[in-house]
Amino acid sequence: MSSNNAHISGPPTDLAGAILTVDLEAIRENWKRLAAKAAPAECGAAVKGNAYGLGVAQVARALWTAGCRTFFVARPMEGGELRSLLPREAVIYVLDGLFPGQAEFYAREDLRPALITIDEAREWAAFGTQYGRNLPCAIHVDTGINRLGFSGPAFEALISNNEIMARLNLTLLMSHLACADEPNHPLNGRQKSAFDALRRRLPGIPASLANSSGIFLGSEYRHDLVRPGIALYGGNPVAPAANPMLPVAHLEGTVLQLREIAAGESVGYGATWRATRQTRIAVLGAGYKDGVPRSLSSRATNGPAQVFIGGRRCPVIGRVSMDMMAVDVTGVPIDSCRRGTRAELIGRNIAIDETAEWAGTISYELLTRLGQRFTRLYSGGESQTPKAPIP
Ligand SMILES: *Cc1c(COP(=O)(O)O)cnc(C)c1O
């Protein structure tokens, strides 16, 4: 990634061991691809958790520029931060619902709670009366994931309570799929049928069911609004099929030292890896403090994990430690792997879903755990769009 037109946060790249470059142009393109796929449904964006760890300030503005108008956060605090970043017309839903006694904060920041219990609905309705108007909100119904939302009977109790219903401005009926990433899972169809039955009880209210993978389950899952998260950030929503999204997070570690290991010698803590032949290794300045999972150590799930250096995939050897990790670069031409060379841990050559699998986790966790010690660069931001100098 070129860094000269990227906004730099954290220490300058030449002083950093590990660099995370977030490609905002790729995020905009991913949103456009999902929006085209979802049309005529509207395409929103899940930007909870600091936009899955990538930086909500930059990501939300990029999404807004691409045309996104509806955003989902988890916490009211995240909603408040997002509100300060986006124009007032941006619609912001808070997925964790209405926190007790906090209605005034939601109203002031123009946040729409995704209500999950009748107590929340009552509180929001009462606050609206006091405020002088019915305030907008979503109703989140649970159709089988058994996490957040109104159960079937609780939903019936809500919609038959005229006193509450008359004082809510319902702008969305939503539910969340448990198994969208497994297209053949029978729960998908059951949740969709249950959701459609509930929608018929509230005709005219816009509806939303699909997350990233849900968008690809078929048009009948897209309703009026879709809520992708991980696919915007380059995660594969249709794995194990080819990823239709562009990579967004580019993670690099710098080669600190190269060394030759004789057969029989070990590398790293615990001496868990032992050379069976003369081996050339590169030690990279990226470790678990940076968010590189320790589970990428040489006994990784389906491992060994790989890192891309000098045009080749190289296996991780020994344990990932706090500040560094070692890679077997025996096959890499000497000139392509020197002190200061950048190795790709995630990016165009090593997909985030691959690394997540080696680490025994999912792309979501890998992204959201990337540490603050990475120097973060943003490429493709509008404010950094180079304007041709006037000769
Ligand atoms: C996080 C979340 C999303 C986005 O899910 P992805 O799988 O990342 O696309 C959508 N809806 C709800 C309710 C969520 O919590």
Coordinates of C-alpha atoms and ligand atoms in Angstrom, one line a residue:
M1 CA 0.0 0.0 0.0
S2 CA 1.3 3.4 -0.8
S3 CA 1.4 5.6 2.3
N4 CA 2.2 9.0 0.9
N5 CA -1.4 10.0 0.4
A6 CA -2.7 8.2 3.4
H7 CA -3.7 9.9 6.6
I8 CA -1.3 8.7 9.4
S9 CA -2.4 8.0 12.9
G10 CA 0.0 6.6 15.4
P11 CA 3.8 6.6 15.0
P12 CA 5.3 7.2 11.6
T13 CA 5.5 4.1 9.5
D14 CA 9.2 3.9 9.4
L15 CA 9.2 3.7 13.2
A16 CA 6.4 1.2 13.5
G17 CA 6.9 -2.6 13.5
A18 CA 3.4 -3.3 12.3
I19 CA 1.1 -1.3 10.0
L20 CA -2.6 -1.6 9.4
T21 CA -3.8 0.1 6.2
V22 CA -7.6 0.5 5.9
D23 CA -8.6 0.9 2.3
L24 CA -11.6 3.3 2.4
E25 CA -12.1 3.1 -1.4
A26 CA -12.6 -0.6 -1.0
I27 CA -15.1 -0.1 1.7
R28 CA -17.1 2.3 -0.5
E29 CA -16.9 -0.2 -3.4
N30 CA -18.0 -3.0 -1.1
W31 CA -21.0 -1.0 0.0
K32 CA -21.9 -0.2 -3.6
R33 CA -21.7 -3.9 -4.5
L34 CA -23.9 -4.9 -1.6
A35 CA -26.3 -2.0 -2.4
A36 CA -26.6 -3.2 -6.0
K37 CA -27.2 -6.8 -4.9
A38 CA -29.8 -5.7 -2.3
A39 CA -31.7 -3.3 -4.5
P40 CA -34.6 -2.4 -4.4
A41 CA -34.0 -2.8 -0.7
E42 CA -32.0 -0.1 1.0
C43 CA -28.5 -0.9 2.1
G44 CA -27.5 0.2 5.5
A45 CA -24.2 -0.5 7.4
A46 CA -23.3 -2.0 10.8
V47 CA -20.5 0.2 12.2
K48 CA -20.7 -1.1 15.8
G49 CA -17.5 -1.8 17.7
N50 CA -15.6 1.2 16.1
A51 CA -16.6 -0.1 12.7
Y52 CA -15.3 -3.6 13.5
G53 CA -12.1 -2.2 14.9
L54 CA -11.2 -0.3 11.7
G55 CA -12.0 3.2 12.9
V56 CA -15.6 4.5 12.9
A57 CA -14.6 8.1 12.1
Q58 CA -13.0 7.3 8.8
V59 CA -15.3 4.4 7.9
A60 CA -18.6 6.1 8.6
R61 CA -17.6 9.1 6.5
A62 CA -16.5 6.8 3.6
L63 CA -19.9 5.0 3.8
W64 CA -21.8 8.3 3.9
T65 CA -19.9 9.4 0.7
A66 CA -20.8 6.1 -1.0
G67 CA -24.5 6.8 -0.3
C68 CA -25.2 4.9 2.9
R69 CA -27.8 6.7 5.0
T70 CA -28.8 4.1 7.7
F71 CA -26.3 3.0 10.3
F72 CA -26.4 0.4 13.2
V73 CA -24.3 0.6 16.3
A74 CA -24.5 -1.6 19.4
R75 CA -24.1 0.9 22.3
P76 CA -25.7 4.3 22.9
M77 CA -22.2 5.7 23.4
E78 CA -21.2 4.5 19.9
G79 CA -24.4 6.2 18.6
G80 CA -23.4 9.5 20.3
E81 CA -19.9 9.3 18.7
L82 CA -21.4 8.5 15.3
R83 CA -23.9 11.3 15.5
S84 CA -21.0 13.8 15.9
L85 CA -19.4 12.4 12.7
L86 CA -22.3 12.3 10.3
P87 CA -24.9 14.8 9.0
R88 CA -28.2 15.1 10.9
E89 CA -30.0 13.2 8.2
A90 CA -28.1 10.0 9.0
V91 CA -30.4 7.5 10.6
I92 CA -28.7 5.7 13.5
Y93 CA -30.2 2.6 15.2
V94 CA -28.9 1.4 18.6
L95 CA -29.0 -2.4 18.6
D96 CA -28.6 -2.9 22.3
G97 CA -31.9 -1.2 22.8
L98 CA -32.9 1.6 25.2
F99 CA -30.7 1.8 28.3
P100 CA -32.7 2.5 31.4
G101 CA -33.2 6.2 32.2
Q102 CA -31.2 7.2 29.1
A103 CA -34.1 8.2 26.7
E104 CA -33.1 11.8 26.9
F105 CA -29.6 11.0 25.5
Y106 CA -31.1 9.1 22.6
A107 CA -33.5 11.9 21.8
R108 CA -30.8 14.6 22.0
E109 CA -28.4 12.7 19.7
D110 CA -31.3 11.6 17.5
L111 CA -30.6 7.9 18.0
R112 CA -33.3 5.3 17.4
P113 CA -33.3 2.5 19.9
A114 CA -34.1 -1.0 18.5
L115 CA -36.5 -1.8 21.3
I116 CA -36.2 -5.3 22.7
T117 CA -38.7 -5.5 25.6
I118 CA -42.1 -4.1 26.5
D119 CA -40.4 -2.1 29.3
E120 CA -38.2 -0.4 26.8
A121 CA -41.2 0.3 24.6
R122 CA -43.2 1.8 27.5
E123 CA -40.2 4.0 28.6
W124 CA -39.7 5.3 25.0
A125 CA -43.4 5.9 24.5
A126 CA -43.6 7.8 27.9
F127 CA -40.5 9.8 27.1
G128 CA -42.0 10.8 23.7
T129 CA -45.1 12.1 25.4
Q130 CA -43.0 14.2 27.7
Y131 CA -40.9 15.3 24.7
G132 CA -43.9 16.4 22.8
R133 CA -43.8 13.9 19.9
N134 CA -43.7 10.2 19.1
L135 CA -40.1 9.4 18.8
P136 CA -38.7 7.0 16.0
C137 CA -37.6 3.5 17.0
A138 CA -37.2 0.0 15.7
I139 CA -38.9 -3.1 17.1
H140 CA -36.4 -5.9 17.3
V141 CA -38.2 -9.3 17.3
D142 CA -36.5 -12.6 18.0
T143 CA -37.4 -15.2 15.5
G144 CA -35.1 -18.0 16.7
I145 CA -31.6 -16.8 17.5
N146 CA -32.7 -16.4 21.1
R147 CA -30.5 -13.5 21.8
L148 CA -32.1 -10.0 21.8
G149 CA -35.6 -9.1 20.9
F150 CA -39.3 -9.5 21.6
S151 CA -40.4 -13.1 21.8
G152 CA -43.6 -14.0 19.8
P153 CA -45.9 -13.6 22.9
A154 CA -44.1 -10.4 24.0
F155 CA -44.6 -8.9 20.5
E156 CA -48.3 -9.8 20.6
A157 CA -48.6 -8.1 24.0
L158 CA -46.9 -5.0 22.6
I159 CA -48.9 -4.6 19.5
S160 CA -52.2 -5.1 21.4
N161 CA -51.2 -2.4 23.9
N162 CA -52.8 0.6 22.2
E163 CA -51.6 3.0 24.9
I164 CA -47.9 2.3 24.0
M165 CA -48.4 1.7 20.3
A166 CA -50.1 5.1 19.8
R167 CA -47.1 6.8 21.2
L168 CA -44.3 5.1 19.2
N169 CA -43.1 6.2 15.8
L170 CA -42.2 2.8 14.4
T171 CA -39.8 3.2 11.6
L172 CA -38.5 -0.4 11.4
L173 CA -39.4 -4.0 12.3
M174 CA -36.2 -6.0 12.5
S175 CA -34.9 -9.5 13.3
H176 CA -31.5 -11.2 13.1
L177 CA -30.6 -14.5 11.5
A178 CA -28.6 -17.1 13.5
C179 CA -27.2 -19.2 10.6
A180 CA -27.1 -16.9 7.6
D181 CA -23.6 -18.1 6.8
E182 CA -24.9 -21.6 6.3
P183 CA -27.3 -21.3 3.4
N184 CA -28.8 -24.8 3.8
H185 CA -29.4 -24.5 7.5
P186 CA -33.2 -25.1 8.2
L187 CA -33.3 -22.3 10.8
N188 CA -33.0 -19.7 8.0
G189 CA -36.3 -20.6 6.4
R190 CA -38.0 -20.9 9.8
Q191 CA -36.8 -17.5 10.8
K192 CA -37.9 -15.9 7.5
S193 CA -41.4 -17.4 7.8
A194 CA -41.7 -16.3 11.4
F195 CA -40.5 -12.8 10.5
D196 CA -42.9 -12.6 7.5
A197 CA -45.8 -13.6 9.8
L198 CA -44.9 -10.9 12.3
R199 CA -44.6 -8.3 9.5
R200 CA -48.2 -9.0 8.5
R201 CA -49.2 -8.0 12.0
L202 CA -47.6 -4.5 11.4
P203 CA -48.4 -3.7 7.8
G204 CA -46.7 -0.7 6.3
I205 CA -43.7 -0.7 8.7
P206 CA -40.4 -1.1 6.8
A207 CA -38.7 -4.5 7.6
S208 CA -35.1 -5.7 7.9
L209 CA -33.7 -9.2 8.4
A210 CA -30.5 -9.7 6.5
N211 CA -26.9 -9.2 7.7
S212 CA -24.0 -9.6 5.2
S213 CA -24.6 -13.3 4.6
G214 CA -28.4 -12.9 4.7
I215 CA -28.2 -10.6 1.6
F216 CA -26.9 -13.7 -0.4
L217 CA -29.7 -16.0 0.8
G218 CA -32.1 -14.7 -1.8
S219 CA -34.3 -11.7 -2.5
E220 CA -36.9 -12.9 -0.1
Y221 CA -34.5 -12.3 2.8
R222 CA -33.8 -8.6 1.8
H223 CA -37.1 -6.9 2.6
D224 CA -36.8 -3.1 2.8
L225 CA -33.4 -2.7 4.4
V226 CA -30.3 -4.9 4.8
R227 CA -27.7 -4.5 7.5
P228 CA -24.3 -5.7 6.3
G229 CA -21.2 -5.4 8.5
I230 CA -18.4 -7.9 7.9
A231 CA -18.8 -7.9 4.1
L232 CA -18.2 -4.1 4.0
Y233 CA -14.9 -4.8 5.8
G234 CA -13.8 -7.5 3.3
G235 CA -15.0 -10.6 5.1
N236 CA -16.4 -13.3 2.9
P237 CA -20.2 -13.5 3.3
V238 CA -20.5 -16.6 1.1
A239 CA -17.6 -18.7 2.3
P240 CA -16.5 -21.3 1.2
A241 CA -17.4 -19.8 -2.3
A242 CA -15.1 -17.2 -3.7
N243 CA -15.3 -13.8 -1.9
P244 CA -17.3 -11.2 -3.9
M245 CA -15.9 -8.4 -1.7
L246 CA -12.6 -6.5 -1.9
P247 CA -10.1 -6.8 0.9
V248 CA -10.1 -3.7 3.2
A249 CA -7.7 -4.4 6.0
H250 CA -4.0 -4.7 5.0
L251 CA -1.8 -5.8 7.9
E252 CA 1.9 -5.8 7.6
G253 CA 4.8 -6.7 9.9
T254 CA 8.4 -5.5 9.3
V255 CA 11.3 -7.9 9.1
L256 CA 13.6 -7.1 12.1
Q257 CA 16.2 -9.8 11.7
L258 CA 17.0 -12.7 9.4
R259 CA 18.9 -15.8 10.7
E260 CA 20.0 -19.2 9.6
I261 CA 18.9 -22.1 11.8
A262 CA 20.7 -25.4 11.7
A263 CA 18.8 -28.7 11.6
G264 CA 17.9 -29.7 15.2
E265 CA 17.7 -26.1 16.5
S266 CA 14.4 -24.7 17.8
V267 CA 12.7 -21.3 17.4
G268 CA 10.8 -19.3 20.0
Y269 CA 9.3 -19.8 23.4
G270 CA 8.8 -23.3 24.5
A271 CA 11.0 -24.5 21.7
T272 CA 7.9 -25.8 20.1
W273 CA 9.2 -25.7 16.5
R274 CA 12.4 -27.6 15.6
A275 CA 14.2 -27.3 12.3
T276 CA 14.5 -30.6 10.3
R277 CA 16.8 -28.9 7.8
Q278 CA 18.9 -25.8 7.5
T279 CA 16.3 -23.0 7.6
R280 CA 16.3 -19.3 7.0
I281 CA 13.9 -17.4 9.2
A282 CA 12.6 -13.9 9.3
V283 CA 11.6 -12.4 12.6
L284 CA 8.7 -9.9 12.2
G285 CA 7.9 -7.1 14.5
A286 CA 4.2 -8.0 15.0
G287 CA 2.9 -10.0 17.9
Y288 CA -0.1 -10.6 20.1
K289 CA 0.2 -7.1 21.6
D290 CA -0.6 -5.9 18.1
G291 CA -3.6 -8.2 17.8
V292 CA -1.9 -11.0 15.9
P293 CA -3.5 -14.0 17.6
R294 CA -1.2 -16.2 19.6
S295 CA -3.1 -19.1 18.2
L296 CA -1.4 -18.5 14.8
S297 CA 1.6 -20.2 16.4
S298 CA 2.9 -23.2 14.4
R299 CA 0.3 -25.6 15.8
A300 CA -2.5 -23.5 14.4
T301 CA -5.8 -25.1 13.4
N302 CA -5.4 -26.4 9.8
G303 CA -2.0 -24.7 10.0
P304 CA 0.7 -23.8 9.7
A305 CA -0.5 -20.2 9.3
Q306 CA 1.1 -18.3 6.4
V307 CA 2.5 -14.8 5.9
F308 CA 3.2 -13.3 2.4
I309 CA 6.8 -12.2 1.9
G310 CA 8.7 -11.4 -1.3
G311 CA 6.0 -12.9 -3.5
R312 CA 5.6 -16.1 -1.5
R313 CA 3.6 -17.7 1.2
C314 CA 5.8 -18.6 4.1
P315 CA 4.8 -20.7 7.1
V316 CA 4.7 -19.2 10.6
I317 CA 7.1 -21.2 12.9
G318 CA 7.2 -21.4 16.7
R319 CA 5.1 -19.3 19.0
V320 CA 3.7 -15.8 18.2
S321 CA 5.1 -13.7 21.1
M322 CA 4.1 -10.3 22.4
D323 CA 6.1 -8.2 20.0
M324 CA 7.3 -10.6 17.3
M325 CA 6.8 -13.8 15.3
A326 CA 9.0 -15.9 13.1
V327 CA 8.5 -17.1 9.6
D328 CA 10.3 -19.7 7.5
V329 CA 11.6 -17.8 4.4
T330 CA 14.0 -20.5 3.1
G331 CA 12.4 -20.4 -0.3
V332 CA 12.3 -16.6 -0.7
P333 CA 14.9 -14.9 -2.8
I334 CA 17.4 -13.1 -0.5
D335 CA 16.8 -9.8 -2.2
S336 CA 13.0 -9.9 -1.5
C337 CA 13.3 -10.5 2.2
R338 CA 15.7 -8.1 4.0
R339 CA 15.8 -6.2 7.2
G340 CA 13.0 -3.6 6.9
T341 CA 11.0 -5.6 4.3
R342 CA 7.2 -5.6 5.0
A343 CA 5.5 -8.9 5.2
E344 CA 1.7 -9.2 4.6
L345 CA -0.2 -10.9 7.4
I346 CA -3.6 -10.0 5.9
G347 CA -4.5 -8.3 2.6
R348 CA -4.6 -9.1 -1.1
N349 CA -2.6 -12.3 -0.9
I350 CA -3.6 -13.7 2.5
A351 CA -7.4 -13.3 3.0
I352 CA -8.7 -12.3 6.4
D353 CA -10.9 -15.4 6.5
E354 CA -7.9 -17.6 5.9
T355 CA -5.9 -16.1 8.8
A356 CA -9.0 -16.2 11.0
E357 CA -9.4 -19.9 10.3
W358 CA -5.7 -20.6 11.1
A359 CA -6.2 -18.8 14.4
G360 CA -9.3 -20.9 15.2
T361 CA -11.6 -17.8 15.1
I362 CA -13.6 -15.7 12.6
S363 CA -12.8 -12.6 10.6
Y364 CA -15.0 -10.6 13.0
E365 CA -13.0 -11.4 16.0
L366 CA -9.7 -11.0 14.2
L367 CA -10.6 -7.5 13.0
T368 CA -12.1 -6.3 16.3
R369 CA -9.1 -7.4 18.3
L370 CA -6.4 -5.7 16.2
G371 CA -4.4 -3.7 18.7
Q372 CA -3.8 0.0 19.0
R373 CA 0.0 -0.5 18.5
F374 CA -0.4 -0.9 14.8
T375 CA 0.3 2.3 13.0
R376 CA -3.0 2.9 11.2
L377 CA -3.1 4.3 7.7
Y378 CA -6.2 5.2 5.7
S379 CA -6.0 5.1 2.0
G380 CA -8.7 6.3 -0.4
G381 CA -10.2 8.9 2.0
E382 CA -11.8 11.8 0.1
S383 CA -9.8 14.4 2.0
Q384 CA -6.7 12.7 0.8
T385 CA -7.8 12.4 -2.9
P386 CA -4.8 13.9 -4.6
K387 CA -5.8 16.8 -6.8
A388 CA -3.6 17.3 -9.9
P389 CA -1.4 20.3 -9.2
I390 CA -2.0 23.2 -11.6
P391 CA 1.1 23.5 -13.7
Ligands
LIG1 C1 -23.6 -7.1 13.8 C2 -25.0 -7.2 13.3 C3 -25.2 -7.1 11.9 C4 -24.1 -7.2 10.9 O1 -23.7 -8.5 10.8 P1 -22.6 -9.0 9.8 O2 -22.7 -10.5 9.9 O3 -21.3 -8.4 10.2 O4 -23.0 -8.6 8.4 C5 -26.6 -7.0 11.5 N1 -27.6 -7.0 12.4 C6 -27.4 -7.1 13.7 C7 -28.5 -7.1 14.6 C8 -26.1 -7.2 14.2 O5 -25.9 -7.3 15.5

